[in-house]
mmCIF file as gemmi writes it, N, C-alpha and C atoms, coordinates in Angstrom:
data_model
loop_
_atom_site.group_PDB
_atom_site.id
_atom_site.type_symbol
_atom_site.label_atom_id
_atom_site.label_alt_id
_atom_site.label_comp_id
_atom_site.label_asym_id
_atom_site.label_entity_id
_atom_site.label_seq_id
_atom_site.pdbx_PDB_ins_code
_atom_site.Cartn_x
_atom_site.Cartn_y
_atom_site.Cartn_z
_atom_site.occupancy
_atom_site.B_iso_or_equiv
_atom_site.pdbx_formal_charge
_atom_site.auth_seq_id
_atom_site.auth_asym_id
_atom_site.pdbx_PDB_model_num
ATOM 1 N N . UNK Axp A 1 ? 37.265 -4.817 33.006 1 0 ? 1 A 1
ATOM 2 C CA . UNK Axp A 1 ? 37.804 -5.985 32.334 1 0 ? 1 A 1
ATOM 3 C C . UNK Axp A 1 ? 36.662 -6.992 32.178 1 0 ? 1 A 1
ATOM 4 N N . UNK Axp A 2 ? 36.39 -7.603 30.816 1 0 ? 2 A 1
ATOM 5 C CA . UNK Axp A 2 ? 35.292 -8.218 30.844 1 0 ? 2 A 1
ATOM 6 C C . UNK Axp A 2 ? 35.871 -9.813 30.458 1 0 ? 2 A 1
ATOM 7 N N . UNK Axp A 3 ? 35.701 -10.458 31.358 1 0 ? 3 A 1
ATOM 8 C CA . UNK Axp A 3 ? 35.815 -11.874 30.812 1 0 ? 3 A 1
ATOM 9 C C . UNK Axp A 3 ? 35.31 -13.368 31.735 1 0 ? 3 A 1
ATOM 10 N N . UNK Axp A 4 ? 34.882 -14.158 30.985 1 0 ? 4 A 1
ATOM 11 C CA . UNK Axp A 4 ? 34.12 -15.192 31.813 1 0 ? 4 A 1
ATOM 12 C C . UNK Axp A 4 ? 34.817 -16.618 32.057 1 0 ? 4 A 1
ATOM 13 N N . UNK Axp A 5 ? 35.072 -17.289 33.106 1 0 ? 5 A 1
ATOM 14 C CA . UNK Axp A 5 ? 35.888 -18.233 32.799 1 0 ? 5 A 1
ATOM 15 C C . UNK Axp A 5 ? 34.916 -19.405 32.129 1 0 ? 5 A 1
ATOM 16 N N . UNK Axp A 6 ? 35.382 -20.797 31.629 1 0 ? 6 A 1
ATOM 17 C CA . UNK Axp A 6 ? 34.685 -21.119 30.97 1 0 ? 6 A 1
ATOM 18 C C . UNK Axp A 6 ? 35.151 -23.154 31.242 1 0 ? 6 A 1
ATOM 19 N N . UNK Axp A 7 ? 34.226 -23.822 31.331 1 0 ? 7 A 1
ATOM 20 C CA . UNK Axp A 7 ? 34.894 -25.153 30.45 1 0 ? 7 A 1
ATOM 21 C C . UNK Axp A 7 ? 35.291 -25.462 29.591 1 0 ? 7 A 1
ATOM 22 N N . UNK Axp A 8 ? 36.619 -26.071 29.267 1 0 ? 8 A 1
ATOM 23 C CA . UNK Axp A 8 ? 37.052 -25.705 27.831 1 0 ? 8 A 1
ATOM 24 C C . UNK Axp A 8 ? 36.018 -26.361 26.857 1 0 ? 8 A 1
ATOM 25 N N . UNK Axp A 9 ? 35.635 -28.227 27.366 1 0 ? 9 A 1
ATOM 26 C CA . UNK Axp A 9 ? 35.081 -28.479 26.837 1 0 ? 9 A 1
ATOM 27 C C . UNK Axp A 9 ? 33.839 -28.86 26.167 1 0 ? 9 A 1
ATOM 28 N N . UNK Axp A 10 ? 33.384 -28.161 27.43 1 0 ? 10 A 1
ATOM 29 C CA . UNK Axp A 10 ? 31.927 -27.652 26.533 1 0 ? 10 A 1
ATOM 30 C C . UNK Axp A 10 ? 32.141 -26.318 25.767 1 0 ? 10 A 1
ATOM 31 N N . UNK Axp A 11 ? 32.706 -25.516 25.786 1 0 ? 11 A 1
ATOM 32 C CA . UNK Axp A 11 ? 33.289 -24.262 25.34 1 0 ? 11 A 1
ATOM 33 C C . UNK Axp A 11 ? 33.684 -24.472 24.018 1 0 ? 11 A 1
ATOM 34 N N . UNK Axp A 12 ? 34.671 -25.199 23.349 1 0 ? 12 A 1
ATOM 35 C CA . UNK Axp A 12 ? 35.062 -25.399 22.084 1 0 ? 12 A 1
ATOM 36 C C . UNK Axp A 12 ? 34.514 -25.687 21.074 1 0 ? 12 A 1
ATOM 37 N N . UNK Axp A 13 ? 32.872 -25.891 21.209 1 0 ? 13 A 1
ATOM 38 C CA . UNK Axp A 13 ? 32.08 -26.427 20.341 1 0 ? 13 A 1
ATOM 39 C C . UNK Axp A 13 ? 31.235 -24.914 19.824 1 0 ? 13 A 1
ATOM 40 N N . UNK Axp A 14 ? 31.494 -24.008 20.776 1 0 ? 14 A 1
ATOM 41 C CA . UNK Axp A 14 ? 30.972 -23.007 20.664 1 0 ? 14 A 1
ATOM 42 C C . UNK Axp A 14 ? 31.362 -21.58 20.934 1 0 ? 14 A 1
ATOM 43 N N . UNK Axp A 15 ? 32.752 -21.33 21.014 1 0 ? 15 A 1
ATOM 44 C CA . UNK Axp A 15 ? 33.632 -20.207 21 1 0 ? 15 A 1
ATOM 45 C C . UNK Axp A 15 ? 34.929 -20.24 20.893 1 0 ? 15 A 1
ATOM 46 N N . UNK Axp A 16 ? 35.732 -19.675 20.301 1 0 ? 16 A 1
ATOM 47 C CA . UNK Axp A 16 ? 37.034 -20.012 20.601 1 0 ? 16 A 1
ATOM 48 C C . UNK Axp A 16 ? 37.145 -19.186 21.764 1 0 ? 16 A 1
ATOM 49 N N . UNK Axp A 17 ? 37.588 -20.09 23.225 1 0 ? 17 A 1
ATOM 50 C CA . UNK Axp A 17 ? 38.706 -19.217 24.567 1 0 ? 17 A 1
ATOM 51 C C . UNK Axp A 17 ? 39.56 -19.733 24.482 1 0 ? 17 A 1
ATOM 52 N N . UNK Axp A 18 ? 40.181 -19.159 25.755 1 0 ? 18 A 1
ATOM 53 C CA . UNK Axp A 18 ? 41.731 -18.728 25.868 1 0 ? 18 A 1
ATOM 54 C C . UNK Axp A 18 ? 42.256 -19.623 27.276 1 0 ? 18 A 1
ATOM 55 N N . UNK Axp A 19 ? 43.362 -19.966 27.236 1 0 ? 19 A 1
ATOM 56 C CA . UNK Axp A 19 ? 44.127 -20.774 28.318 1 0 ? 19 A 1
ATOM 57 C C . UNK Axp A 19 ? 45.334 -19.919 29.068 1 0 ? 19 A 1
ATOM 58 N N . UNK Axp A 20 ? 45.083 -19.948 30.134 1 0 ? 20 A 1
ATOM 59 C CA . UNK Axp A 20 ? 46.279 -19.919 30.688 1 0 ? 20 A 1
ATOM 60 C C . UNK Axp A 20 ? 47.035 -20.716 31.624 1 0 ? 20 A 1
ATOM 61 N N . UNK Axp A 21 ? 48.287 -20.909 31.127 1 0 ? 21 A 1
ATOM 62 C CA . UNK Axp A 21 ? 48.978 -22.65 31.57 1 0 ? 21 A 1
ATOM 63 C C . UNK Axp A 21 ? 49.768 -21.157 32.552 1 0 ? 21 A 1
ATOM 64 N N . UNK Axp A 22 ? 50.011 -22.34 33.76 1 0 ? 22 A 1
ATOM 65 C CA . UNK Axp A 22 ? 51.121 -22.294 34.785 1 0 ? 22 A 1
ATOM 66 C C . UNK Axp A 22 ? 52.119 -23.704 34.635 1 0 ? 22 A 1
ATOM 67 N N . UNK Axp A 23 ? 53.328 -23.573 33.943 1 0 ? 23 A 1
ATOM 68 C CA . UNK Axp A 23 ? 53.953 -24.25 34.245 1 0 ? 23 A 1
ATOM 69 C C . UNK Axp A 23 ? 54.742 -24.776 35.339 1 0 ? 23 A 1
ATOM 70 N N . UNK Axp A 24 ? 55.195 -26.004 35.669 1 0 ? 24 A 1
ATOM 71 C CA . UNK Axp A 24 ? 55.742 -26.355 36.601 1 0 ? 24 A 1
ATOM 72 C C . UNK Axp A 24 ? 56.681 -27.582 37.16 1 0 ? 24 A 1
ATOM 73 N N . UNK Axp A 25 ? 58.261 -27.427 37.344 1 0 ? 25 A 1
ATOM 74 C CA . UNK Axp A 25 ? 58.697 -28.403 37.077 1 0 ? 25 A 1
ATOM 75 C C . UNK Axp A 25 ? 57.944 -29.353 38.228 1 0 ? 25 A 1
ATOM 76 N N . UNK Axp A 26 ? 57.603 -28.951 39.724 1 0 ? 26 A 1
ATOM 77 C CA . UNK Axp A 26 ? 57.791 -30.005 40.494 1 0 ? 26 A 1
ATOM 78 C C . UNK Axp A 26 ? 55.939 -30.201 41.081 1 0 ? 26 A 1
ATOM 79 N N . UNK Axp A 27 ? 55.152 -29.378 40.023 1 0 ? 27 A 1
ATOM 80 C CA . UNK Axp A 27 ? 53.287 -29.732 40.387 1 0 ? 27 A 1
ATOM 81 C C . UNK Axp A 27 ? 53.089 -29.921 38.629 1 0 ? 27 A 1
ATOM 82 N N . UNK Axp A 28 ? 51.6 -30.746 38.992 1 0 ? 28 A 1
ATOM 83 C CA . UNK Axp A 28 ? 51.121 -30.818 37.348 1 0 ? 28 A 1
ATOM 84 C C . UNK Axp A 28 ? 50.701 -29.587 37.084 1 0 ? 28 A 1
ATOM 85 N N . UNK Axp A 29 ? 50.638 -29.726 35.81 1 0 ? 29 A 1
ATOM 86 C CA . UNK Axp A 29 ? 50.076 -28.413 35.343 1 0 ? 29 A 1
ATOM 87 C C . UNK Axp A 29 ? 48.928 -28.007 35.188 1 0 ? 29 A 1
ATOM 88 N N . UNK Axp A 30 ? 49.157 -26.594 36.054 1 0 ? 30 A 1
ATOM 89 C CA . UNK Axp A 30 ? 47.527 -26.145 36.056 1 0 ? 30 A 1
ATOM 90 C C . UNK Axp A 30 ? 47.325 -25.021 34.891 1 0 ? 30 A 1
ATOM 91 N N . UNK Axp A 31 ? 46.04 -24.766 34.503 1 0 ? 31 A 1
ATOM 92 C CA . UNK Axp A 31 ? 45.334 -23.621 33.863 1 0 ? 31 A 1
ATOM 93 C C . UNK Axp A 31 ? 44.059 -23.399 34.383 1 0 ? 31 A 1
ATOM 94 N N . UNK Axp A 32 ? 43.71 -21.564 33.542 1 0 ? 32 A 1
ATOM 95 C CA . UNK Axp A 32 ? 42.24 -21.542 33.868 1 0 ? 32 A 1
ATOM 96 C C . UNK Axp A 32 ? 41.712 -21.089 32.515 1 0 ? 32 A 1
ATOM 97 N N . UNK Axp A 33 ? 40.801 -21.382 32.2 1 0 ? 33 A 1
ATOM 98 C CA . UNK Axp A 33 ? 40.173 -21.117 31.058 1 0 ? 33 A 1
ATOM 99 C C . UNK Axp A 33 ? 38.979 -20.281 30.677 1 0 ? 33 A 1
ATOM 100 N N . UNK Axp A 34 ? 39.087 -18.94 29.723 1 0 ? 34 A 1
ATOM 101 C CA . UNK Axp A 34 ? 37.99 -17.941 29.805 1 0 ? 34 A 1
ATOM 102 C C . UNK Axp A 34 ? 37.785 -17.518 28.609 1 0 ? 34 A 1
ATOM 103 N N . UNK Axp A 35 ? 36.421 -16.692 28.408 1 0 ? 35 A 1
ATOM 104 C CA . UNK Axp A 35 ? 35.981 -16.21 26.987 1 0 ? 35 A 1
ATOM 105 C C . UNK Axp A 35 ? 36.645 -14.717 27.517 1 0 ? 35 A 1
ATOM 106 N N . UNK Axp A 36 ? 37.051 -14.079 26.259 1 0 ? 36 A 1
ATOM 107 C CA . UNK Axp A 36 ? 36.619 -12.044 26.314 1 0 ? 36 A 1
ATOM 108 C C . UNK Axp A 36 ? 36.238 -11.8 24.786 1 0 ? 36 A 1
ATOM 109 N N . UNK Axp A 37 ? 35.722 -10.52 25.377 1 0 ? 37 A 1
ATOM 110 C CA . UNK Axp A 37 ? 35.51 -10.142 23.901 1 0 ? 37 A 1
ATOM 111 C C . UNK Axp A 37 ? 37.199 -8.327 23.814 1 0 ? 37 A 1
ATOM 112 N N . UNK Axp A 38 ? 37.999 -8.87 24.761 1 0 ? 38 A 1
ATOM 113 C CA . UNK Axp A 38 ? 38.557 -7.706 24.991 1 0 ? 38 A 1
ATOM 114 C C . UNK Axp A 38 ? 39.592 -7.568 24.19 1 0 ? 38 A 1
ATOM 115 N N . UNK Axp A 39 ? 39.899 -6.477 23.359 1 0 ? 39 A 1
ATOM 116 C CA . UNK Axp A 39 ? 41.355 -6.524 22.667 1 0 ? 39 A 1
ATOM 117 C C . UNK Axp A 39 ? 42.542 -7.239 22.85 1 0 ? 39 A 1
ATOM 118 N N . UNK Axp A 40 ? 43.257 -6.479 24.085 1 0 ? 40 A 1
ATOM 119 C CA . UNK Axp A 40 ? 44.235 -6.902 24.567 1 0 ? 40 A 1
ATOM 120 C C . UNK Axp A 40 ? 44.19 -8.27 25.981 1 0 ? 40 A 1
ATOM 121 N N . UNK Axp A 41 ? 44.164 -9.412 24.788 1 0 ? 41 A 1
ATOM 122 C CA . UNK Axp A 41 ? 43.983 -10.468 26.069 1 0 ? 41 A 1
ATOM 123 C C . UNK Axp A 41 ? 45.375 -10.607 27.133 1 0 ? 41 A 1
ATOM 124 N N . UNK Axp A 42 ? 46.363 -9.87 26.669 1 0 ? 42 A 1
ATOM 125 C CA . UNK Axp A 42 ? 47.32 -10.117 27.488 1 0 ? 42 A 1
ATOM 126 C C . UNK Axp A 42 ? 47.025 -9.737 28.722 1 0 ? 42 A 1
ATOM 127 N N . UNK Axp A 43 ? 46.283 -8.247 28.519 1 0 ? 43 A 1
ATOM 128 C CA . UNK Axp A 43 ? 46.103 -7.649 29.849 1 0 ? 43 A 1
ATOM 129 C C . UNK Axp A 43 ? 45.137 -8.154 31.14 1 0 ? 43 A 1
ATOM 130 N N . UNK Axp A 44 ? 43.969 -8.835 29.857 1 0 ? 44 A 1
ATOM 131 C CA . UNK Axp A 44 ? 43.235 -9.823 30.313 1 0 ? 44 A 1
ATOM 132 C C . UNK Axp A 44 ? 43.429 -11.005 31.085 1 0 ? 44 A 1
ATOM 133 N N . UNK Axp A 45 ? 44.692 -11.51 30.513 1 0 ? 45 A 1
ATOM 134 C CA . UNK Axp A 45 ? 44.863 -12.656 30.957 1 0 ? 45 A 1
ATOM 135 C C . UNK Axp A 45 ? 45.908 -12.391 32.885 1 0 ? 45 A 1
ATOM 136 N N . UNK Axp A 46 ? 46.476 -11.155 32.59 1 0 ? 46 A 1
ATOM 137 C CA . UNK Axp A 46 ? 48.041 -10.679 33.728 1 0 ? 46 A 1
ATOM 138 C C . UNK Axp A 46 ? 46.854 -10.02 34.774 1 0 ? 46 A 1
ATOM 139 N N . UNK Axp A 47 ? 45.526 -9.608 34.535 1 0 ? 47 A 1
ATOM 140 C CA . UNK Axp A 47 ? 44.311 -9.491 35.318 1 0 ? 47 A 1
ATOM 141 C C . UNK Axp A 47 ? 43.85 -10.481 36.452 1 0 ? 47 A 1
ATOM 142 N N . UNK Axp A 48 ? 43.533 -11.386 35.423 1 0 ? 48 A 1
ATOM 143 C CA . UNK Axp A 48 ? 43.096 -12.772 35.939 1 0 ? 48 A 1
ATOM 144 C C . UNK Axp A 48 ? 44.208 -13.59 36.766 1 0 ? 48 A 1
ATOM 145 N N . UNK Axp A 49 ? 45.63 -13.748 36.745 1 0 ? 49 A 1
ATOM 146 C CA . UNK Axp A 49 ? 46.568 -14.601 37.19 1 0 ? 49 A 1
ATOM 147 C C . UNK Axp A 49 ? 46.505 -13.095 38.476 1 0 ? 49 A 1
ATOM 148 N N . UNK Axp A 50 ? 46.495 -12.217 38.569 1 0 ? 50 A 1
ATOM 149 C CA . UNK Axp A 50 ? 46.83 -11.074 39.527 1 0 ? 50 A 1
ATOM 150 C C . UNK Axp A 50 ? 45.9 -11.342 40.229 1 0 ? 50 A 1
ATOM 151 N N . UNK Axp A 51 ? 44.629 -11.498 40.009 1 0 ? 51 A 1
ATOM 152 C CA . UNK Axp A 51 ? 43.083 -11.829 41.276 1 0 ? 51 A 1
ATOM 153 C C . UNK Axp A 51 ? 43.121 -12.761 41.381 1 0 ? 51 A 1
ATOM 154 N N . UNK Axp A 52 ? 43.713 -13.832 40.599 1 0 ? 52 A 1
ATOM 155 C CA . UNK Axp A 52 ? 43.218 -15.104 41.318 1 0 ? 52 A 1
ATOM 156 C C . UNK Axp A 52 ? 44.032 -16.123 41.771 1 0 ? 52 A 1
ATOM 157 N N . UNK Axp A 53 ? 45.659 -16.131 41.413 1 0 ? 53 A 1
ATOM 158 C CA . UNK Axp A 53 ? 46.975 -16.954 41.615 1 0 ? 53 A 1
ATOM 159 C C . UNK Axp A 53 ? 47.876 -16.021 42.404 1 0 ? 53 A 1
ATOM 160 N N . UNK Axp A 54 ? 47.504 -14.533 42.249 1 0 ? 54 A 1
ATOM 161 C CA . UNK Axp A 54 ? 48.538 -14.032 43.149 1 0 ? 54 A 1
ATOM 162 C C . UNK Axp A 54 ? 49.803 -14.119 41.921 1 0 ? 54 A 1
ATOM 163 N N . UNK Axp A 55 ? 50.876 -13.67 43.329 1 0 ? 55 A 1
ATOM 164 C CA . UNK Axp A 55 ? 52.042 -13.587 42.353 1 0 ? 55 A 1
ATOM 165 C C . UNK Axp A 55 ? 52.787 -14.957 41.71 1 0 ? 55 A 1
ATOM 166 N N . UNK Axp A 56 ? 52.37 -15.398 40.452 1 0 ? 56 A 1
ATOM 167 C CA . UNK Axp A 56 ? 52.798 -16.371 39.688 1 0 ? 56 A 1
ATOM 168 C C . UNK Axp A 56 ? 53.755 -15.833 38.94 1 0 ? 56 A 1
ATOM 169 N N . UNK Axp A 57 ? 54.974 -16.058 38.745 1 0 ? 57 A 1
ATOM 170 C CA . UNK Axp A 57 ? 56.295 -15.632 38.097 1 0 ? 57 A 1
ATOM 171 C C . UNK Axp A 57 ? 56.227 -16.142 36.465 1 0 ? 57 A 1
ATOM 172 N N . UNK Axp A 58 ? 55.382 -17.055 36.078 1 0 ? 58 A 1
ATOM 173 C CA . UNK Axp A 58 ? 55.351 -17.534 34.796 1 0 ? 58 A 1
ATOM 174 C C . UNK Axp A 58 ? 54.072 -18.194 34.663 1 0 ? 58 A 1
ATOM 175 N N . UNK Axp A 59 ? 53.647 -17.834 33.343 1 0 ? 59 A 1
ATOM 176 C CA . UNK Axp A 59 ? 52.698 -17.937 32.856 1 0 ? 59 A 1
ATOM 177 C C . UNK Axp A 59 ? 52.342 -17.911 31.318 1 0 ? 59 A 1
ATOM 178 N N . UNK Axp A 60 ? 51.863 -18.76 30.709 1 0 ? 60 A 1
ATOM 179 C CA . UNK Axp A 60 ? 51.544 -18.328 28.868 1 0 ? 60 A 1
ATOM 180 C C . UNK Axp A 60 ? 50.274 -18.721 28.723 1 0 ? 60 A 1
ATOM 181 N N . UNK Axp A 61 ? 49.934 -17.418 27.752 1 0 ? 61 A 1
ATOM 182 C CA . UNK Axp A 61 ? 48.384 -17.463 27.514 1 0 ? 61 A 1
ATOM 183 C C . UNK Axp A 61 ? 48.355 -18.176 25.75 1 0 ? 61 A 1
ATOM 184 N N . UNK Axp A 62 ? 47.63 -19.209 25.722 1 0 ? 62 A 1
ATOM 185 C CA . UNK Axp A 62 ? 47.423 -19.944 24.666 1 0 ? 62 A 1
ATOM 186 C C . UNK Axp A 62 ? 45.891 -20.246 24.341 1 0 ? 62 A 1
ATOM 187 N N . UNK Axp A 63 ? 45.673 -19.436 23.006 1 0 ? 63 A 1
ATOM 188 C CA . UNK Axp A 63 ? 44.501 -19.477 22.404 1 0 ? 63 A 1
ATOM 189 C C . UNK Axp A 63 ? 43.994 -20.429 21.802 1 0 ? 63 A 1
ATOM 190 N N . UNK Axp A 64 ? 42.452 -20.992 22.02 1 0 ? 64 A 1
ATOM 191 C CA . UNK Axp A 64 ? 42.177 -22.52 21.519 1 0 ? 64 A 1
ATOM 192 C C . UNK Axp A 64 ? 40.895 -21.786 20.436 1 0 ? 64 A 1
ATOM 193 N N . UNK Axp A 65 ? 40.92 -22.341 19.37 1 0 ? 65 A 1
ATOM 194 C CA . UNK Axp A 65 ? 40.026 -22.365 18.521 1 0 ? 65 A 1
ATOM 195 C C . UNK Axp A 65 ? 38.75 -22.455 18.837 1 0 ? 65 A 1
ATOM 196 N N . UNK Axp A 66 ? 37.677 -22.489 17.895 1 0 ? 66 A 1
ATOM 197 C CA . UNK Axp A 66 ? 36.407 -23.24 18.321 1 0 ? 66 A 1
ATOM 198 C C . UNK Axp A 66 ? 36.655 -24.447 17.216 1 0 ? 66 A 1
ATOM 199 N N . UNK Axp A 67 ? 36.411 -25.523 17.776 1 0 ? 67 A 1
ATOM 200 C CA . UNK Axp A 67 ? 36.086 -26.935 17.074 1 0 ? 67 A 1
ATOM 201 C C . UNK Axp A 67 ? 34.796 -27.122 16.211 1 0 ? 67 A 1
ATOM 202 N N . UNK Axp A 68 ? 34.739 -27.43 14.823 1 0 ? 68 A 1
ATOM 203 C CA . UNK Axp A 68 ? 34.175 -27.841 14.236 1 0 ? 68 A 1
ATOM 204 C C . UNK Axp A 68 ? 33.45 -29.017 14.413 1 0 ? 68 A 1
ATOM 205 N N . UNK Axp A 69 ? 32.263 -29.326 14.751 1 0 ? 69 A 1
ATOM 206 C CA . UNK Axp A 69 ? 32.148 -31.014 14.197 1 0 ? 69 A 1
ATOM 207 C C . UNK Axp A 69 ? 30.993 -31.156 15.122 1 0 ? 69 A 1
């Protein structure tokens, strides 16, 4: 599995990555943020929440552009 986590915002000026939000009614909300170059980011992403959050029951992976400007 190839993927790097990343700052988003130094990151957006120069790749589009990927987010993954943990929602939560009763903590703020966390994410972690990474580049791949891998097909299936889902698997990518259910990778990453599996090594590094453990068992998290919910999760959405939301793709950020790269920013122009």
């Amino acid at each position: 599995m190839h993927y790097q986590f990343v700052d988003p915002e130094r990151e957006a000026l120069h790749n589009e990555y990927f987010e993954i939000s943990f929602p939560g009614d009763d903590a703020p909300a966390r994410s972690l943020f990474f580049i791949s170059n891998e097909e299936n980011l889902e698997e990518v992403a259910a990778y990453i929440v599996g090594k590094y959050v453990g068992n998290e029951p919910e999760w959405t992976l939301i793709p950020h552009r790269k920013r122009h400007g």
